[in-house]
N, C-alpha and C. Protein backbone atom coordinates (compact mmCIF):
# COMPACT_ATOMS: atom_id res chain seq x y z
N UNK A 1 0.76 -1.11 -0.19
CA UNK A 1 0.15 -0.26 -0.03
C UNK A 1 0.84 1.33 -0.11
N UNK A 2 0.13 2.02 -0.56
CA UNK A 2 0.90 3.32 -0.61
C UNK A 2 0.44 4.36 0.59
N UNK A 3 1.79 4.90 0.98
CA UNK A 3 1.29 5.83 1.88
C UNK A 3 0.69 6.78 1.60
N UNK A 4 -0.52 6.75 2.26
CA UNK A 4 -1.25 7.93 1.94
C UNK A 4 -1.20 8.99 2.81
N UNK A 5 -1.28 10.29 2.34
CA UNK A 5 -1.11 11.31 3.28
C UNK A 5 -1.87 11.38 4.19
N UNK A 6 -1.42 11.82 5.36
CA UNK A 6 -2.58 11.70 6.61
C UNK A 6 -3.05 12.85 6.58
N UNK A 7 -4.58 12.88 7.05
CA UNK A 7 -5.23 14.11 7.04
C UNK A 7 -4.75 15.01 8.42
N UNK A 8 -4.21 16.17 8.09
CA UNK A 8 -3.84 17.03 9.23
C UNK A 8 -5.10 17.55 9.85
N UNK A 9 -5.44 17.10 11.15
CA UNK A 9 -6.25 17.75 11.86
C UNK A 9 -5.71 19.02 12.59
N UNK A 10 -6.64 20.13 12.57
CA UNK A 10 -6.40 21.29 13.28
C UNK A 10 -6.75 21.02 14.77
N UNK A 11 -5.69 21.37 15.51
CA UNK A 11 -5.82 21.37 17.08
C UNK A 11 -6.62 22.45 17.55
N UNK A 12 -7.76 22.32 18.16
CA UNK A 12 -8.57 23.55 18.80
C UNK A 12 -7.97 23.83 20.18
N UNK A 13 -7.58 25.28 20.20
CA UNK A 13 -7.05 25.79 21.19
C UNK A 13 -7.98 26.03 22.31
N UNK A 14 -7.53 26.09 23.54
CA UNK A 14 -8.51 26.50 24.63
C UNK A 14 -9.12 28.02 24.54
N UNK A 15 -10.03 28.06 24.34
CA UNK A 15 -10.69 29.49 24.09
C UNK A 15 -11.05 30.11 25.16
N UNK A 16 -10.78 29.60 26.44
CA UNK A 16 -11.51 30.01 27.64
C UNK A 16 -10.68 31.42 27.94
N UNK A 17 -11.53 32.57 28.33
CA UNK A 17 -11.12 33.77 28.62
C UNK A 17 -11.00 34.15 30.19
N UNK A 18 -10.18 34.68 30.55
CA UNK A 18 -9.87 34.69 32.25
C UNK A 18 -10.71 36.35 32.47
N UNK A 19 -11.93 36.38 33.19
CA UNK A 19 -12.58 37.31 33.32
C UNK A 19 -12.50 38.04 34.76
N UNK A 20 -11.58 37.64 35.51
CA UNK A 20 -11.08 38.01 36.88
C UNK A 20 -11.05 39.59 36.84
N UNK A 21 -10.16 40.10 36.18
CA UNK A 21 -9.63 41.45 36.16
C UNK A 21 -11.00 42.31 35.78
N UNK A 22 -11.73 41.81 34.75
CA UNK A 22 -12.97 42.55 34.52
C UNK A 22 -13.85 42.61 35.56
N UNK A 23 -14.14 41.65 36.50
CA UNK A 23 -15.04 41.51 37.64
C UNK A 23 -14.56 42.59 38.43
N UNK A 24 -13.25 42.65 38.79
CA UNK A 24 -12.53 43.66 39.82
C UNK A 24 -12.85 44.88 39.37
N UNK A 25 -12.73 45.37 38.09
CA UNK A 25 -12.95 46.61 37.45
C UNK A 25 -14.23 47.08 37.77
N UNK A 26 -15.31 46.31 37.18
CA UNK A 26 -16.68 46.36 37.44
C UNK A 26 -17.09 46.66 38.63
N UNK A 27 -16.56 45.98 39.87
CA UNK A 27 -16.82 46.22 41.23
C UNK A 27 -16.21 47.57 41.54
N UNK A 28 -15.09 47.74 41.25
CA UNK A 28 -14.65 49.20 41.53
C UNK A 28 -15.45 50.36 41.12
N UNK A 29 -15.92 50.10 39.71
CA UNK A 29 -16.66 50.98 39.19
C UNK A 29 -18.29 51.39 39.80
N UNK A 30 -18.44 50.16 40.26
CA UNK A 30 -19.89 50.32 41.01
C UNK A 30 -19.63 51.03 42.36
N UNK A 31 -18.58 50.65 42.96
CA UNK A 31 -18.48 51.15 44.29
C UNK A 31 -18.25 52.93 44.17
N UNK A 32 -17.47 53.26 43.24
CA UNK A 32 -17.22 54.49 42.80
C UNK A 32 -18.36 55.44 42.72
N UNK A 33 -19.09 54.89 41.60
CA UNK A 33 -20.54 55.59 41.45
C UNK A 33 -21.70 55.39 42.49
N UNK A 34 -21.50 54.48 43.46
CA UNK A 34 -22.21 54.63 44.76
C UNK A 34 -21.82 55.65 45.67
N UNK A 35 -20.27 55.66 45.77
CA UNK A 35 -19.99 57.04 46.64
C UNK A 35 -20.24 58.40 46.00
N UNK A 36 -19.98 58.34 44.74
CA UNK A 36 -20.19 59.40 44.30
C UNK A 36 -21.69 59.96 44.26
N UNK A 37 -22.64 59.14 44.02
CA UNK A 37 -23.82 59.53 44.11
C UNK A 37 -24.38 59.84 45.56
N UNK A 38 -23.87 59.34 46.58
CA UNK A 38 -24.12 59.66 47.79
C UNK A 38 -23.56 60.88 48.54
N UNK A 39 -22.43 61.28 47.51
CA UNK A 39 -21.74 62.69 48.04
C UNK A 39 -22.38 63.60 47.35
N UNK A 40 -23.07 63.39 46.20
CA UNK A 40 -23.42 64.58 45.49
C UNK A 40 -24.95 64.98 45.87
N UNK A 41 -25.37 64.43 46.81
CA UNK A 41 -26.77 64.73 47.38
C UNK A 41 -26.82 65.89 48.12
N UNK A 42 -27.73 66.82 47.75
CA UNK A 42 -27.65 68.13 48.40
C UNK A 42 -28.02 67.94 50.10
N UNK A 43 -27.04 68.63 50.67
CA UNK A 43 -27.17 68.66 52.29
C UNK A 43 -27.88 70.01 52.57
N UNK A 44 -29.26 69.79 53.54
CA UNK A 44 -29.73 70.80 54.03
C UNK A 44 -30.27 70.44 55.28
N UNK A 45 -30.47 71.73 55.91
CA UNK A 45 -31.07 71.62 57.37
C UNK A 45 -32.63 71.87 57.52
N UNK A 46 -33.52 71.28 58.05
CA UNK A 46 -34.88 71.50 58.22
C UNK A 46 -34.92 72.76 59.44
N UNK A 47 -35.81 73.77 58.86
CA UNK A 47 -35.81 75.09 59.86
C UNK A 47 -37.68 75.10 59.77
N UNK A 48 -38.10 74.93 61.08
CA UNK A 48 -39.43 74.75 61.29
C UNK A 48 -39.90 76.42 61.61
N UNK A 49 -40.77 76.97 60.86
CA UNK A 49 -41.44 78.04 61.26
C UNK A 49 -42.76 77.94 61.85
N UNK A 50 -43.29 78.81 62.74
CA UNK A 50 -44.77 78.47 63.17
C UNK A 50 -45.64 79.14 61.93
N UNK A 51 -46.81 78.69 62.20
CA UNK A 51 -47.82 79.20 60.95
C UNK A 51 -48.17 80.52 61.46
N UNK A 52 -48.45 81.38 60.41
CA UNK A 52 -48.68 82.77 60.67
C UNK A 52 -50.04 82.94 61.16
N UNK A 53 -51.08 82.09 61.06
CA UNK A 53 -52.38 82.16 61.62
C UNK A 53 -52.52 81.79 63.08
N UNK A 54 -51.45 81.16 63.40
CA UNK A 54 -51.73 80.60 64.84
C UNK A 54 -51.21 81.53 65.82
N UNK A 55 -52.34 81.95 66.83
CA UNK A 55 -52.03 82.80 67.82
C UNK A 55 -51.28 82.26 68.92
N UNK A 56 -51.25 80.93 69.38
CA UNK A 56 -50.52 80.50 70.35
C UNK A 56 -49.04 80.29 69.74
N UNK A 57 -48.77 80.43 68.46
CA UNK A 57 -47.34 80.04 68.22
C UNK A 57 -46.44 81.45 68.16
N UNK A 58 -47.22 82.82 68.48
CA UNK A 58 -46.57 84.00 68.42
C UNK A 58 -45.40 84.11 69.56
N UNK A 59 -44.21 84.50 69.14
CA UNK A 59 -43.39 84.52 70.17
C UNK A 59 -43.49 85.29 71.43
N UNK A 60 -43.17 84.67 72.48
CA UNK A 60 -43.37 85.24 73.79
C UNK A 60 -42.35 86.08 74.14
N UNK A 61 -42.50 86.72 75.20
CA UNK A 61 -41.28 87.88 75.58
C UNK A 61 -40.13 87.07 76.43
N UNK A 62 -39.00 87.31 76.13
CA UNK A 62 -37.95 86.34 76.67
C UNK A 62 -37.10 87.50 77.58
N UNK A 63 -36.79 87.08 78.81
CA UNK A 63 -36.10 87.92 79.59
C UNK A 63 -34.95 88.22 79.05
N UNK A 64 -34.26 89.45 79.50
CA UNK A 64 -33.10 90.02 78.67
C UNK A 64 -31.87 89.35 79.15
N UNK A 65 -31.96 88.60 80.51
CA UNK A 65 -30.86 87.81 80.79
C UNK A 65 -30.90 86.55 79.88
N UNK A 66 -31.84 86.20 79.22
CA UNK A 66 -31.91 84.90 78.71
C UNK A 66 -32.02 85.17 77.04
N UNK A 67 -31.60 86.21 76.72
CA UNK A 67 -31.72 86.68 75.19
C UNK A 67 -30.54 87.30 74.68
N UNK A 68 -30.23 87.15 73.59
CA UNK A 68 -28.84 87.66 72.81
C UNK A 68 -29.27 87.88 71.46
N UNK A 69 -29.18 88.88 70.85
CA UNK A 69 -29.46 89.25 69.40
C UNK A 69 -28.25 89.67 68.82
N UNK A 70 -27.97 88.84 67.48
CA UNK A 70 -26.92 88.69 66.55
C UNK A 70 -27.08 89.32 65.52
N UNK A 71 -26.52 90.49 65.10
CA UNK A 71 -26.83 91.12 63.80
C UNK A 71 -25.87 90.86 62.80
N UNK A 72 -26.00 90.44 61.63
CA UNK A 72 -24.85 90.03 60.60
C UNK A 72 -24.89 90.96 59.64
N UNK A 73 -23.71 91.64 59.41
CA UNK A 73 -23.61 92.71 58.38
C UNK A 73 -22.43 92.44 57.33
N UNK A 74 -22.21 93.19 56.42
CA UNK A 74 -21.26 93.12 55.33
C UNK A 74 -20.00 93.06 55.82
N UNK A 75 -18.83 92.84 55.13
CA UNK A 75 -17.50 92.66 55.40
C UNK A 75 -17.10 91.54 56.74
N UNK A 76 -18.12 90.48 57.01
CA UNK A 76 -18.14 89.67 58.18
C UNK A 76 -17.95 90.41 59.36
N UNK A 77 -19.01 91.28 59.47
CA UNK A 77 -19.08 92.05 60.82
C UNK A 77 -20.32 91.55 61.63
N UNK A 78 -20.15 91.25 62.82
CA UNK A 78 -21.09 90.72 63.83
C UNK A 78 -21.27 91.84 65.04
N UNK A 79 -22.48 92.29 65.23
CA UNK A 79 -22.95 93.35 66.29
C UNK A 79 -23.92 92.45 67.15
N UNK A 80 -23.47 92.44 68.47
CA UNK A 80 -24.47 91.56 69.11
C UNK A 80 -24.71 92.71 70.30
N UNK A 81 -26.32 92.26 71.10
CA UNK A 81 -26.65 93.02 72.30
C UNK A 81 -27.50 92.06 72.84
N UNK A 82 -27.94 92.52 74.10
CA UNK A 82 -28.76 91.62 74.95
C UNK A 82 -29.92 92.45 75.33
N UNK A 83 -31.05 92.01 75.49
CA UNK A 83 -32.18 92.71 75.80
C UNK A 83 -32.92 93.28 74.61
N UNK A 84 -33.75 94.15 74.84
CA UNK A 84 -34.15 95.05 73.75
C UNK A 84 -33.36 96.41 73.46
N UNK A 85 -33.35 96.59 72.06
CA UNK A 85 -32.37 97.60 71.43
C UNK A 85 -32.66 99.04 72.29
N UNK A 86 -33.59 99.58 72.40
CA UNK A 86 -33.62 100.88 73.18
C UNK A 86 -33.24 101.06 74.30
N UNK A 87 -33.11 99.78 75.27
CA UNK A 87 -32.47 99.79 76.40
C UNK A 87 -31.72 98.29 76.61
N UNK A 88 -30.78 98.24 75.88
CA UNK A 88 -29.93 96.84 75.83
C UNK A 88 -29.27 96.79 77.31
N UNK A 89 -29.36 95.41 77.88
CA UNK A 89 -28.96 95.39 79.03
C UNK A 89 -27.42 95.62 79.20
N UNK A 90 -26.50 95.38 78.04
CA UNK A 90 -25.36 95.65 77.93
C UNK A 90 -25.25 96.52 76.71
N UNK A 91 -24.24 97.29 76.57
CA UNK A 91 -23.91 97.91 75.28
C UNK A 91 -23.57 96.90 74.14
N UNK A 92 -23.87 97.40 72.85
CA UNK A 92 -23.79 96.75 71.92
C UNK A 92 -22.42 96.62 71.45
N UNK A 93 -21.88 95.34 71.21
CA UNK A 93 -20.24 95.23 70.57
C UNK A 93 -20.33 94.52 69.42
N UNK A 94 -18.89 94.92 68.78
CA UNK A 94 -18.47 94.27 67.63
C UNK A 94 -17.72 92.97 68.10
N UNK A 95 -17.82 92.21 67.33
CA UNK A 95 -17.31 90.70 67.64
C UNK A 95 -16.99 90.09 66.35
N UNK A 96 -15.92 89.48 66.43
CA UNK A 96 -15.20 88.74 65.39
C UNK A 96 -15.69 87.20 65.38
N UNK A 97 -15.27 86.65 64.36
CA UNK A 97 -16.04 84.95 64.27
C UNK A 97 -14.65 84.28 64.88
N UNK A 98 -15.03 83.08 65.14
CA UNK A 98 -13.90 82.12 65.86
C UNK A 98 -13.93 81.98 67.39
N UNK A 99 -13.23 81.26 67.70
CA UNK A 99 -13.31 80.76 69.04
C UNK A 99 -12.99 81.90 70.08
N UNK A 100 -12.13 82.86 69.94
CA UNK A 100 -11.91 83.92 70.62
C UNK A 100 -12.99 85.06 70.72
N UNK A 101 -13.70 84.95 69.53
CA UNK A 101 -14.69 86.13 69.29
C UNK A 101 -16.22 85.61 69.75
N UNK A 102 -17.14 85.21 68.78
CA UNK A 102 -18.57 85.05 68.98
C UNK A 102 -18.76 83.87 69.75
N UNK A 103 -17.70 82.73 69.74
CA UNK A 103 -18.02 81.38 70.42
C UNK A 103 -17.78 81.64 71.72
N UNK A 104 -16.89 82.50 72.29
CA UNK A 104 -16.42 82.98 73.62
C UNK A 104 -17.80 83.70 74.20
N UNK A 105 -18.13 84.61 73.52
CA UNK A 105 -19.40 85.35 73.93
C UNK A 105 -20.51 84.73 74.18
N UNK A 106 -20.90 83.62 72.89
CA UNK A 106 -21.75 82.71 73.34
C UNK A 106 -21.97 81.53 74.35
N UNK A 107 -20.74 81.18 74.70
CA UNK A 107 -20.22 80.23 75.93
C UNK A 107 -20.65 81.00 77.17
N UNK A 108 -19.98 82.28 77.09
CA UNK A 108 -20.29 83.13 78.43
C UNK A 108 -21.88 83.38 78.69
N UNK A 109 -22.47 83.79 77.57
CA UNK A 109 -23.94 84.37 78.13
C UNK A 109 -24.65 83.11 78.41
N UNK A 110 -24.42 81.97 77.54
CA UNK A 110 -25.16 80.79 77.76
C UNK A 110 -25.10 80.25 79.05
N UNK A 111 -23.74 80.30 79.75
CA UNK A 111 -23.52 79.82 80.85
C UNK A 111 -24.21 80.91 82.11
N UNK A 112 -24.43 82.22 81.87
CA UNK A 112 -24.96 83.07 82.70
C UNK A 112 -26.69 82.86 82.65
N UNK A 113 -27.12 82.64 81.44
CA UNK A 113 -28.41 82.16 81.28
C UNK A 113 -28.92 80.78 81.93
N UNK A 114 -27.96 79.99 82.06
CA UNK A 114 -28.36 78.61 82.78
C UNK A 114 -28.41 78.91 84.08
N UNK A 115 -27.37 79.64 84.79
CA UNK A 115 -27.09 79.99 86.16
C UNK A 115 -28.48 80.86 86.52
N UNK A 116 -29.04 81.96 85.72
CA UNK A 116 -30.10 82.70 86.02
C UNK A 116 -31.30 81.94 86.06
N UNK A 117 -31.38 80.94 84.97
CA UNK A 117 -32.69 79.95 85.00
C UNK A 117 -32.75 79.09 85.97
N UNK A 118 -31.51 78.58 86.63
CA UNK A 118 -31.74 77.56 87.71
C UNK A 118 -32.14 78.29 89.07
N UNK A 119 -31.80 79.65 89.21
CA UNK A 119 -32.11 80.42 90.30
C UNK A 119 -33.45 80.80 90.27
N UNK A 120 -34.48 80.95 89.01
CA UNK A 120 -35.55 81.05 88.86
C UNK A 120 -36.55 79.84 88.80
N UNK A 121 -35.81 78.87 89.05
CA UNK A 121 -36.50 77.51 89.11
C UNK A 121 -36.69 76.66 88.06
N UNK A 122 -35.95 77.09 86.79
CA UNK A 122 -36.25 76.48 85.65
C UNK A 122 -34.85 75.88 85.01
N UNK A 123 -34.42 75.18 85.66
CA UNK A 123 -32.90 74.76 85.23
C UNK A 123 -32.87 73.89 83.91
N UNK A 124 -31.82 74.27 83.06
CA UNK A 124 -31.51 73.93 81.93
C UNK A 124 -31.92 74.76 80.96
N UNK A 125 -32.38 75.90 81.19
CA UNK A 125 -33.01 76.73 80.22
C UNK A 125 -31.88 77.63 79.76
N UNK A 126 -31.32 77.52 78.70
CA UNK A 126 -30.13 78.36 78.16
C UNK A 126 -30.65 79.60 77.45
N UNK A 127 -29.90 80.33 76.89
CA UNK A 127 -29.92 81.66 76.28
C UNK A 127 -30.58 81.37 74.84
N UNK A 128 -31.41 82.29 74.54
CA UNK A 128 -32.37 82.18 73.23
C UNK A 128 -31.64 83.22 72.36
N UNK A 129 -31.33 83.02 71.04
CA UNK A 129 -30.34 83.66 70.12
C UNK A 129 -31.18 84.29 68.95
N UNK A 130 -31.33 85.61 68.82
CA UNK A 130 -31.97 86.03 67.51
C UNK A 130 -30.84 86.18 66.53
N UNK A 131 -30.93 85.83 65.54
CA UNK A 131 -30.12 85.90 64.52
C UNK A 131 -30.57 86.76 63.47
N UNK A 132 -30.08 87.75 63.07
CA UNK A 132 -30.72 88.72 61.98
C UNK A 132 -29.75 89.26 61.06
N UNK A 133 -29.61 88.54 59.77
CA UNK A 133 -28.80 88.68 58.86
C UNK A 133 -29.44 89.80 57.99
N UNK A 134 -28.45 90.76 57.94
CA UNK A 134 -28.83 91.83 56.98
C UNK A 134 -28.72 91.65 55.36
N UNK A 135 -29.21 92.36 54.60
CA UNK A 135 -29.05 92.23 53.20
C UNK A 135 -27.63 92.14 52.65
N UNK A 136 -26.85 92.84 53.37
CA UNK A 136 -25.45 92.77 53.05
C UNK A 136 -24.43 91.60 53.35
N UNK A 137 -25.07 90.78 54.36
CA UNK A 137 -24.34 89.67 54.74
C UNK A 137 -24.38 88.63 53.77
N UNK A 138 -23.47 87.56 53.85
CA UNK A 138 -23.58 86.67 53.00
C UNK A 138 -23.98 85.32 53.64
N UNK A 139 -24.05 84.52 52.73
CA UNK A 139 -24.79 83.04 53.42
C UNK A 139 -23.81 82.29 54.41
N UNK A 140 -22.53 82.58 54.04
CA UNK A 140 -21.60 81.76 54.69
C UNK A 140 -21.45 82.37 56.18
N UNK A 141 -21.87 83.59 56.34
CA UNK A 141 -21.75 84.03 57.77
C UNK A 141 -22.75 83.49 58.63
N UNK A 142 -24.08 83.26 58.12
CA UNK A 142 -25.44 82.69 58.82
C UNK A 142 -24.82 81.14 59.17
N UNK A 143 -24.06 80.60 58.02
CA UNK A 143 -23.75 79.23 58.44
C UNK A 143 -22.72 79.14 59.65
N UNK A 144 -21.76 80.11 59.52
CA UNK A 144 -20.83 80.10 60.61
C UNK A 144 -21.52 80.27 61.97
N UNK A 145 -22.37 81.33 61.87
CA UNK A 145 -23.07 81.66 63.13
C UNK A 145 -23.90 80.23 63.84
N UNK A 146 -24.27 79.42 62.90
CA UNK A 146 -25.26 78.39 63.31
C UNK A 146 -24.30 77.34 63.68
N UNK A 147 -23.30 77.02 63.11
CA UNK A 147 -21.92 76.27 63.63
C UNK A 147 -21.68 76.55 64.92
N UNK A 148 -21.49 77.96 65.05
CA UNK A 148 -20.81 78.41 66.53
C UNK A 148 -22.01 77.82 67.78
N UNK A 149 -23.25 78.15 67.28
CA UNK A 149 -24.37 77.86 68.09
C UNK A 149 -24.35 76.38 68.47
N UNK A 150 -24.05 75.48 67.33
CA UNK A 150 -24.11 74.11 67.60
C UNK A 150 -22.74 73.80 68.46
N UNK A 151 -21.78 74.29 68.23
CA UNK A 151 -20.44 74.21 69.34
C UNK A 151 -20.74 74.49 70.66
N UNK A 152 -21.55 75.77 70.97
CA UNK A 152 -21.89 76.31 72.25
C UNK A 152 -22.91 75.17 72.70
N UNK A 153 -23.83 74.62 72.05
CA UNK A 153 -24.68 73.74 72.43
C UNK A 153 -25.98 74.56 72.75
N UNK A 154 -26.27 75.59 71.94
CA UNK A 154 -27.32 76.38 72.11
C UNK A 154 -28.25 75.96 71.17
N UNK A 155 -29.61 75.32 71.78
CA UNK A 155 -30.65 74.86 70.79
C UNK A 155 -31.76 75.92 70.23
N UNK A 156 -31.74 76.94 71.05
CA UNK A 156 -32.77 77.63 70.95
C UNK A 156 -32.45 79.02 70.25
N UNK A 157 -32.94 79.22 69.13
CA UNK A 157 -32.54 80.48 68.24
C UNK A 157 -33.41 80.69 67.12
N UNK A 158 -33.55 81.62 66.73
CA UNK A 158 -34.51 82.12 65.75
C UNK A 158 -33.50 82.98 64.61
N UNK A 159 -33.86 83.01 63.52
CA UNK A 159 -33.46 83.64 62.23
C UNK A 159 -34.43 84.42 61.59
N UNK A 160 -34.36 85.64 62.00
CA UNK A 160 -35.01 86.71 61.50
C UNK A 160 -34.71 87.78 60.70
N UNK A 161 -34.79 87.87 59.15
CA UNK A 161 -34.21 89.02 58.51
C UNK A 161 -34.85 90.23 58.52
N UNK A 162 -35.95 90.40 59.29
CA UNK A 162 -36.41 91.65 59.33
C UNK A 162 -35.53 92.47 60.65
N UNK A 163 -35.42 93.89 60.18
CA UNK A 163 -34.72 94.57 61.15
C UNK A 163 -35.83 95.87 61.47
N UNK A 164 -35.55 96.09 63.08
CA UNK A 164 -36.13 97.18 63.38
C UNK A 164 -35.59 98.39 62.95
N UNK A 165 -36.31 99.60 63.08
CA UNK A 165 -35.55 100.98 62.86
C UNK A 165 -34.25 101.17 63.70
N UNK A 166 -34.25 100.81 64.97
CA UNK A 166 -33.35 101.02 65.74
C UNK A 166 -32.04 100.11 65.66
N UNK A 167 -32.13 98.90 65.08
CA UNK A 167 -31.38 98.18 64.57
C UNK A 167 -30.59 98.50 63.20
N UNK A 168 -31.58 98.96 62.56
CA UNK A 168 -30.87 99.76 61.23
C UNK A 168 -29.90 100.78 61.49
N UNK A 169 -30.43 101.61 62.57
CA UNK A 169 -29.59 102.67 63.07
C UNK A 169 -28.16 102.37 63.85
N UNK A 170 -28.35 101.17 64.42
CA UNK A 170 -27.15 100.50 65.04
C UNK A 170 -26.19 99.99 63.92
N UNK A 171 -26.59 99.42 62.93
CA UNK A 171 -25.70 98.86 62.01
C UNK A 171 -25.10 100.02 60.97
N UNK A 172 -25.93 101.08 60.90
CA UNK A 172 -25.24 102.20 60.31
C UNK A 172 -24.36 102.83 61.31
N UNK A 173 -24.59 103.00 62.42
CA UNK A 173 -23.42 103.75 63.43
C UNK A 173 -22.29 102.99 63.63
N UNK A 174 -22.38 101.60 63.52
CA UNK A 174 -21.12 100.78 63.74
C UNK A 174 -20.54 100.73 62.35
């Protein structure tokens, strides 16, 4: 017999692809987008205002030992006073931001208010702060004051953009 040429068979190679790296990359992408989605959510603080038609919700008189009014003005200026403006219990003063400025004043006034309320038989009642940002103040100043209130552990405050004529004169004079 003759030698017949043998049929050459092609050998099939293993076509298996290793997807380990692809799985790792896809998990990293999923984690990345989850974190970015969480960080990009807007952060806001809820502020509750009383109803305008509610007679029981109107603010009551707060003793001047328990109140402090903070006026925010342009150029990062803060003016504070206690009591009502025609007869403030202490003269108004310009205060700086930071731990040696407004924070020190808030801590001192809150300590006085806590001592005063304890003598009156209402322990634990701290200072009530009225924050009045002017049209010339910026949003960052308001946030800084709210941060200082949180640091000083003052929970009772009010944000009121309405100025009395006496307060407007006080801002103009300082």
